[in-house]
Coordinates of C-alpha atoms in Angstrom, one line a residue:
M4 CA -0.1 -0.5 0.0
T5 CA 1.2 3.8 -1.0
F6 CA 1.2 6.3 1.8
I7 CA -0.4 9.7 1.2
P8 CA -0.4 12.1 2.7
Q9 CA -2.7 14.0 4.4
L10 CA -2.6 18.0 2.9
G11 CA -3.9 20.7 5.1
A12 CA -6.3 22.9 2.7
G13 CA -3.7 25.7 2.6
W14 CA -1.1 24.3 0.8
S15 CA -4.1 22.4 -1.9
T16 CA -4.5 26.0 -2.3
A17 CA -1.5 26.8 -2.7
L18 CA -0.3 23.6 -5.1
A19 CA -4.1 24.5 -7.4
A20 CA -3.2 28.3 -7.6
S21 CA 0.3 26.9 -8.7
L22 CA -0.4 24.6 -11.4
V23 CA -3.4 27.1 -12.5
V24 CA 0.0 29.1 -13.3
A25 CA 1.9 26.9 -14.7
G26 CA -1.3 26.0 -17.3
S27 CA -1.3 29.4 -18.6
I28 CA 2.0 29.3 -18.5
F29 CA 2.6 26.6 -20.6
S30 CA -0.6 27.3 -22.9
T31 CA 0.8 30.8 -24.2
T32 CA 4.2 29.7 -24.6
S33 CA 5.9 26.4 -24.1
F34 CA 4.8 25.5 -28.0
A35 CA 6.2 28.7 -29.3
G36 CA 8.8 27.5 -32.1
P37 CA 11.0 29.5 -35.1
T38 CA 8.2 30.3 -37.3
L39 CA 6.9 33.3 -35.4
D40 CA 9.8 34.0 -33.2
K41 CA 11.4 34.8 -36.7
I42 CA 8.0 36.6 -38.2
K43 CA 7.8 39.0 -34.4
E44 CA 11.3 39.7 -34.8
R45 CA 11.1 40.5 -38.6
G46 CA 7.7 42.7 -38.1
A47 CA 5.9 40.6 -41.0
I48 CA 4.7 37.1 -42.2
K49 CA 6.3 35.7 -45.3
V50 CA 3.4 34.1 -47.5
G51 CA 3.9 32.3 -50.6
V52 CA 0.9 33.0 -53.2
G53 CA 0.1 31.9 -57.0
T54 CA -2.2 34.2 -59.8
T55 CA -5.5 32.7 -60.0
P56 CA -8.1 35.3 -60.8
G57 CA -10.7 35.7 -57.3
F58 CA -7.5 33.3 -55.5
F59 CA -4.9 35.8 -55.4
A60 CA -3.6 38.9 -58.2
P61 CA -2.4 42.3 -57.9
D62 CA -5.0 45.1 -58.7
D63 CA -3.9 47.3 -61.2
N64 CA -2.5 49.6 -57.7
G65 CA -0.6 46.6 -57.7
R66 CA -2.0 45.9 -54.1
W67 CA -2.4 42.0 -54.2
Q68 CA -6.7 40.7 -53.8
G69 CA -7.9 37.3 -53.2
F70 CA -10.1 35.0 -51.4
F71 CA -6.1 33.4 -50.0
I72 CA -4.7 37.3 -49.5
D73 CA -7.9 38.4 -46.6
Y74 CA -6.6 34.8 -44.7
G75 CA -3.0 36.5 -45.2
R76 CA -3.9 39.3 -44.1
A77 CA -6.1 37.7 -41.3
L78 CA -3.2 35.9 -40.0
A79 CA -1.0 39.1 -39.6
I80 CA -4.5 40.8 -37.6
T81 CA -3.9 38.1 -35.7
V82 CA -0.1 37.9 -34.9
F83 CA 0.2 41.9 -35.3
G84 CA -3.2 43.4 -34.8
D85 CA -2.4 44.6 -37.8
P86 CA -3.0 43.6 -41.5
E87 CA -0.4 45.1 -43.7
K88 CA 2.2 43.6 -42.3
V89 CA 2.2 41.0 -44.3
E90 CA 4.7 40.3 -47.4
F91 CA 3.0 38.0 -51.0
T92 CA 5.3 36.5 -53.3
N93 CA 4.1 34.5 -56.4
S94 CA 5.4 30.7 -56.1
S95 CA 5.0 28.9 -58.7
P96 CA 3.5 25.2 -58.3
Q97 CA 7.2 23.4 -59.3
Q98 CA 8.4 26.1 -56.0
R99 CA 6.3 26.8 -53.5
L100 CA 6.9 23.5 -51.9
P101 CA 10.6 23.4 -51.9
A102 CA 10.7 27.7 -51.1
L103 CA 8.2 26.2 -47.8
Q104 CA 10.7 23.8 -46.7
A105 CA 14.2 26.2 -46.8
G106 CA 12.2 28.9 -44.2
E107 CA 11.7 31.1 -47.4
F108 CA 7.7 31.9 -45.8
D109 CA 6.2 30.9 -43.6
V110 CA 2.7 29.8 -44.7
L111 CA 1.7 28.6 -47.9
L112 CA -1.8 30.0 -48.8
S113 CA -1.2 29.4 -52.4
G114 CA -3.8 26.1 -53.0
V115 CA -2.0 23.8 -51.8
T116 CA -4.1 20.5 -51.3
V117 CA -3.8 18.4 -48.5
T118 CA -2.4 15.4 -49.0
I119 CA -0.4 12.5 -46.9
S120 CA 3.1 12.5 -49.0
R121 CA 2.8 16.2 -48.2
A122 CA 2.3 16.0 -44.6
F123 CA 4.9 12.9 -44.1
Q124 CA 7.1 12.9 -46.9
L125 CA 8.4 16.7 -46.7
G126 CA 6.8 17.3 -42.7
F127 CA 4.4 19.7 -43.6
H128 CA 1.4 21.1 -41.7
F129 CA -1.8 22.2 -42.8
G130 CA -4.9 24.5 -41.0
P131 CA -8.3 24.0 -41.6
T132 CA -9.6 24.0 -45.4
V133 CA -10.4 26.8 -46.8
F134 CA -11.5 25.7 -50.0
Y135 CA -13.1 22.7 -50.9
D136 CA -12.1 21.5 -54.7
G137 CA -11.7 19.7 -57.5
Q138 CA -9.2 18.6 -60.8
G139 CA -11.5 19.5 -63.5
I140 CA -11.4 19.4 -67.1
L141 CA -11.4 22.9 -69.0
V142 CA -11.8 21.9 -73.0
R143 CA -13.1 23.5 -76.6
K144 CA -16.5 23.0 -77.0
D145 CA -15.9 22.0 -80.9
L146 CA -14.8 19.0 -79.0
G147 CA -18.1 18.1 -79.0
V148 CA -17.6 16.0 -75.8
N149 CA -19.0 16.4 -71.7
S150 CA -17.7 13.7 -70.2
A151 CA -13.8 13.3 -69.6
A152 CA -13.9 9.2 -71.1
E153 CA -14.6 10.7 -74.6
L154 CA -11.5 12.4 -73.8
D155 CA -9.4 9.2 -74.6
G156 CA -6.7 10.2 -76.7
A157 CA -6.8 14.0 -76.7
T158 CA -3.7 15.9 -75.5
I159 CA -4.3 17.7 -72.3
G160 CA -2.0 19.8 -70.9
V161 CA -1.2 19.5 -67.5
Q162 CA 1.3 21.2 -64.2
S163 CA 4.4 19.6 -63.3
G164 CA 4.5 19.7 -59.9
T165 CA 0.9 19.3 -58.5
T166 CA -1.2 16.7 -57.4
G167 CA -3.3 17.1 -61.1
E168 CA -0.5 15.9 -62.4
L169 CA -0.9 11.8 -61.6
N170 CA -4.5 12.3 -61.2
I171 CA -5.3 12.9 -64.9
A172 CA -3.0 9.7 -65.3
D173 CA -4.3 7.3 -62.3
F174 CA -8.1 8.4 -64.4
F175 CA -7.1 7.5 -68.0
R176 CA -5.5 4.2 -66.4
K177 CA -8.7 3.1 -64.4
A178 CA -11.0 4.3 -67.3
G179 CA -9.2 2.7 -70.5
K180 CA -8.2 5.5 -72.2
K181 CA -5.2 7.0 -73.6
F182 CA -4.4 10.7 -73.8
T183 CA -1.2 12.6 -74.4
P184 CA 0.2 14.7 -71.8
V185 CA 2.3 18.2 -72.3
T186 CA 3.9 18.9 -69.5
I187 CA 3.4 23.4 -69.0
E188 CA 5.8 24.4 -66.5
E189 CA 4.1 28.3 -66.5
T190 CA 0.4 28.6 -65.7
G191 CA 0.0 31.9 -68.0
E192 CA 1.4 29.3 -71.2
F193 CA -2.0 27.0 -70.1
I194 CA -3.9 29.7 -72.5
N195 CA -1.6 30.4 -75.1
A196 CA -1.6 26.2 -75.8
L197 CA -5.4 26.2 -75.8
E198 CA -5.8 28.6 -77.3
T199 CA -3.3 28.2 -80.6
N200 CA -4.8 24.7 -80.0
R201 CA -1.5 23.1 -78.7
V202 CA -4.0 20.9 -76.4
D203 CA -7.5 20.2 -76.6
A204 CA -8.0 20.7 -72.9
I205 CA -6.0 21.2 -69.9
T206 CA -6.8 20.0 -66.3
Q207 CA -5.6 21.4 -63.4
D208 CA -7.5 22.4 -59.7
S209 CA -12.2 23.7 -61.1
S210 CA -10.4 26.8 -59.2
D211 CA -8.1 27.7 -61.3
L212 CA -9.5 26.7 -64.3
V213 CA -12.4 28.8 -63.7
G214 CA -10.4 32.2 -63.2
K215 CA -8.8 31.1 -66.9
R216 CA -11.9 30.8 -68.5
T217 CA -11.9 34.4 -68.1
Q218 CA -8.4 34.8 -68.7
L219 CA -9.6 33.5 -72.9
K220 CA -10.1 35.9 -75.6
K221 CA -13.4 33.7 -76.3
P222 CA -14.8 32.0 -73.4
D223 CA -17.5 30.8 -74.3
D224 CA -15.6 28.7 -77.1
Y225 CA -14.5 27.2 -74.5
V226 CA -16.5 24.7 -71.3
I227 CA -15.5 23.3 -67.8
L228 CA -16.3 19.3 -68.2
P229 CA -19.0 18.3 -65.2
E230 CA -16.1 15.8 -63.3
R231 CA -14.1 15.9 -60.9
L232 CA -11.5 13.9 -60.8
S233 CA -9.9 14.2 -57.9
K234 CA -11.0 15.2 -54.0
E235 CA -8.7 18.5 -53.8
P236 CA -9.1 20.3 -50.0
L237 CA -7.0 23.6 -50.4
A238 CA -5.3 24.4 -47.9
P239 CA -2.7 26.6 -45.3
A240 CA 0.4 24.6 -45.2
I241 CA 3.0 25.7 -42.9
A242 CA 6.7 23.4 -42.4
G243 CA 7.1 21.3 -39.0
G244 CA 8.1 22.5 -35.4
D245 CA 6.3 24.8 -34.4
D246 CA 2.6 24.7 -32.7
R247 CA 1.8 27.7 -31.6
W248 CA 2.1 29.0 -34.8
L249 CA 0.2 26.0 -36.2
E250 CA -2.9 26.9 -34.0
I251 CA -2.4 30.6 -35.2
V252 CA -3.5 29.5 -38.3
N253 CA -6.1 27.1 -37.5
W254 CA -7.7 29.5 -35.0
T255 CA -7.7 32.3 -37.9
V256 CA -9.8 29.9 -40.6
N257 CA -12.1 28.7 -37.9
A258 CA -13.4 32.5 -36.4
T259 CA -14.3 33.6 -40.4
I260 CA -16.4 30.2 -39.7
Q261 CA -18.0 30.9 -36.7
A262 CA -18.8 34.5 -37.5
E263 CA -20.2 33.4 -40.2
E264 CA -22.8 30.6 -38.6
W265 CA -23.3 33.4 -35.7
G266 CA -24.5 36.1 -38.5
I267 CA -21.4 38.4 -37.4
T268 CA -19.8 40.3 -40.3
S269 CA -18.1 43.3 -40.8
K270 CA -20.5 45.3 -41.1
N271 CA -22.5 44.4 -37.7
V272 CA -19.8 43.6 -36.2
D273 CA -20.1 46.3 -33.4
E274 CA -24.1 46.0 -32.5
F275 CA -22.6 42.4 -31.5
L276 CA -20.3 44.0 -29.7
K277 CA -23.6 44.5 -27.5
S278 CA -24.5 40.7 -27.1
E279 CA -25.3 38.9 -23.8
D280 CA -24.4 35.6 -25.3
P281 CA -21.3 34.2 -23.6
A282 CA -19.7 32.5 -25.8
I283 CA -20.0 35.6 -28.8
Q284 CA -18.6 38.4 -25.8
R285 CA -15.6 35.7 -25.4
F286 CA -15.4 35.4 -28.8
L287 CA -15.2 39.9 -29.4
G288 CA -13.1 40.1 -26.4
V289 CA -16.5 41.8 -24.4
D290 CA -14.9 39.2 -22.1
P291 CA -11.3 39.0 -22.6
S292 CA -11.0 35.9 -20.2
L293 CA -10.7 33.0 -23.0
A294 CA -8.4 35.0 -25.2
Q295 CA -6.0 36.2 -22.4
S296 CA -5.9 32.6 -21.6
I297 CA -4.1 31.2 -24.5
G298 CA -1.9 34.8 -25.1
L299 CA -3.9 36.3 -27.7
D300 CA -5.1 39.8 -28.1
P301 CA -8.4 40.4 -26.9
K302 CA -10.1 42.2 -30.0
W303 CA -8.3 39.3 -32.3
A304 CA -11.3 37.9 -33.7
Y305 CA -13.2 41.3 -33.8
T306 CA -10.6 42.7 -35.4
I307 CA -10.5 40.1 -37.9
I308 CA -14.2 40.6 -39.1
K309 CA -14.0 43.7 -38.9
A310 CA -11.3 44.1 -41.6
V311 CA -11.9 40.9 -44.1
G312 CA -15.5 39.8 -42.9
N313 CA -16.8 36.4 -41.8
Y314 CA -15.8 33.6 -44.4
G315 CA -19.0 33.8 -46.6
E316 CA -17.8 37.6 -47.5
I317 CA -14.3 36.4 -48.1
F318 CA -16.3 34.0 -50.6
D319 CA -19.2 36.3 -52.1
R320 CA -16.3 39.0 -52.5
H321 CA -13.5 37.5 -54.5
L322 CA -15.2 34.1 -55.9
K323 CA -18.8 35.2 -56.3
P324 CA -18.3 37.5 -58.7
L325 CA -16.6 35.0 -61.3
G326 CA -19.7 32.9 -61.6
W327 CA -18.4 30.3 -58.3
D328 CA -21.4 28.6 -55.6
R329 CA -20.8 28.0 -51.9
G330 CA -21.3 24.4 -53.3
Y331 CA -19.1 22.1 -50.8
N332 CA -18.0 25.1 -49.1
R333 CA -21.1 26.3 -47.6
L334 CA -21.2 25.6 -44.0
W335 CA -22.3 23.0 -42.0
T336 CA -25.5 24.4 -40.7
D337 CA -26.6 24.7 -44.7
G338 CA -25.1 21.2 -45.9
G339 CA -21.6 22.6 -46.7
L340 CA -18.3 21.1 -45.2
L341 CA -17.3 24.2 -43.7
Y342 CA -17.2 23.7 -39.3
S343 CA -15.8 25.8 -36.6
P344 CA -14.3 24.0 -33.6
P345 CA -16.1 25.4 -30.7
F346 CA -14.3 29.0 -29.6
R347 CA -14.1 27.3 -25.4

């Protein structure tokens, strides 16, 4: 039998208090790592992005705009309280993953697909899925095809260094069909290859193809086939080794989803400061206890929503004008896949 000493009430109270303090310290500092330290020392977050209209592209003044760009600014708010403390750099699909491994970026917001090999072999961690996508095929209408299976013998443009290169090969192999792949390095060359009839079709994530179609001289001469050849959950990607940075990425994304579920928008967020719902009070920092316990500014989520909006606002601002339907990217309450864990 193990002897257990009887402790006085005063000692027990002191022990409990010390455990609370220790828990608070560990919850806010022990998982900090090299990435977050470098970000704070630099005073800005380095973000790798692509160039697809609606998702990421410089405007006429050279200022980056787009769905993923807003998430970069939201991260800057969480870390610095300032949406402008972020640097966006265009990186090709061939360059972006090695650049992240080399520490050139703190996070990739370039439409990276979550895969097991990227997690295990490359050592990447992924934030929440921010866009549920699928690989599609954009073809010339004059081919007269209505499905991907009818492209037997076609010449199809593929981009090296992407999951799409493997997916299209798997699709034709399983279908017992043949195709001729034409590897294209530069994203901009896809348009030229299609318009000059160098290829019969091009394949990429459907999010890319919607943008590509708008850039064609005669968009109505082309169609995106109905099939989706793969699941392409697009998420922020970071290098492993910094748990706190990962959680900042996770909960920054979750904040935009949770705000939409509660009906909190950039336009009405100030009205919600008057809410008597304790969960909303904690979320917006009216009750600062939650934010203080995790080491964030009490107004971090409020400032994100005020500056960039909730998920639906971000989607509607950048993707709805291109004809995108929410689809799987609806809230779970509306039949979609978007779901935030509790803010408790």
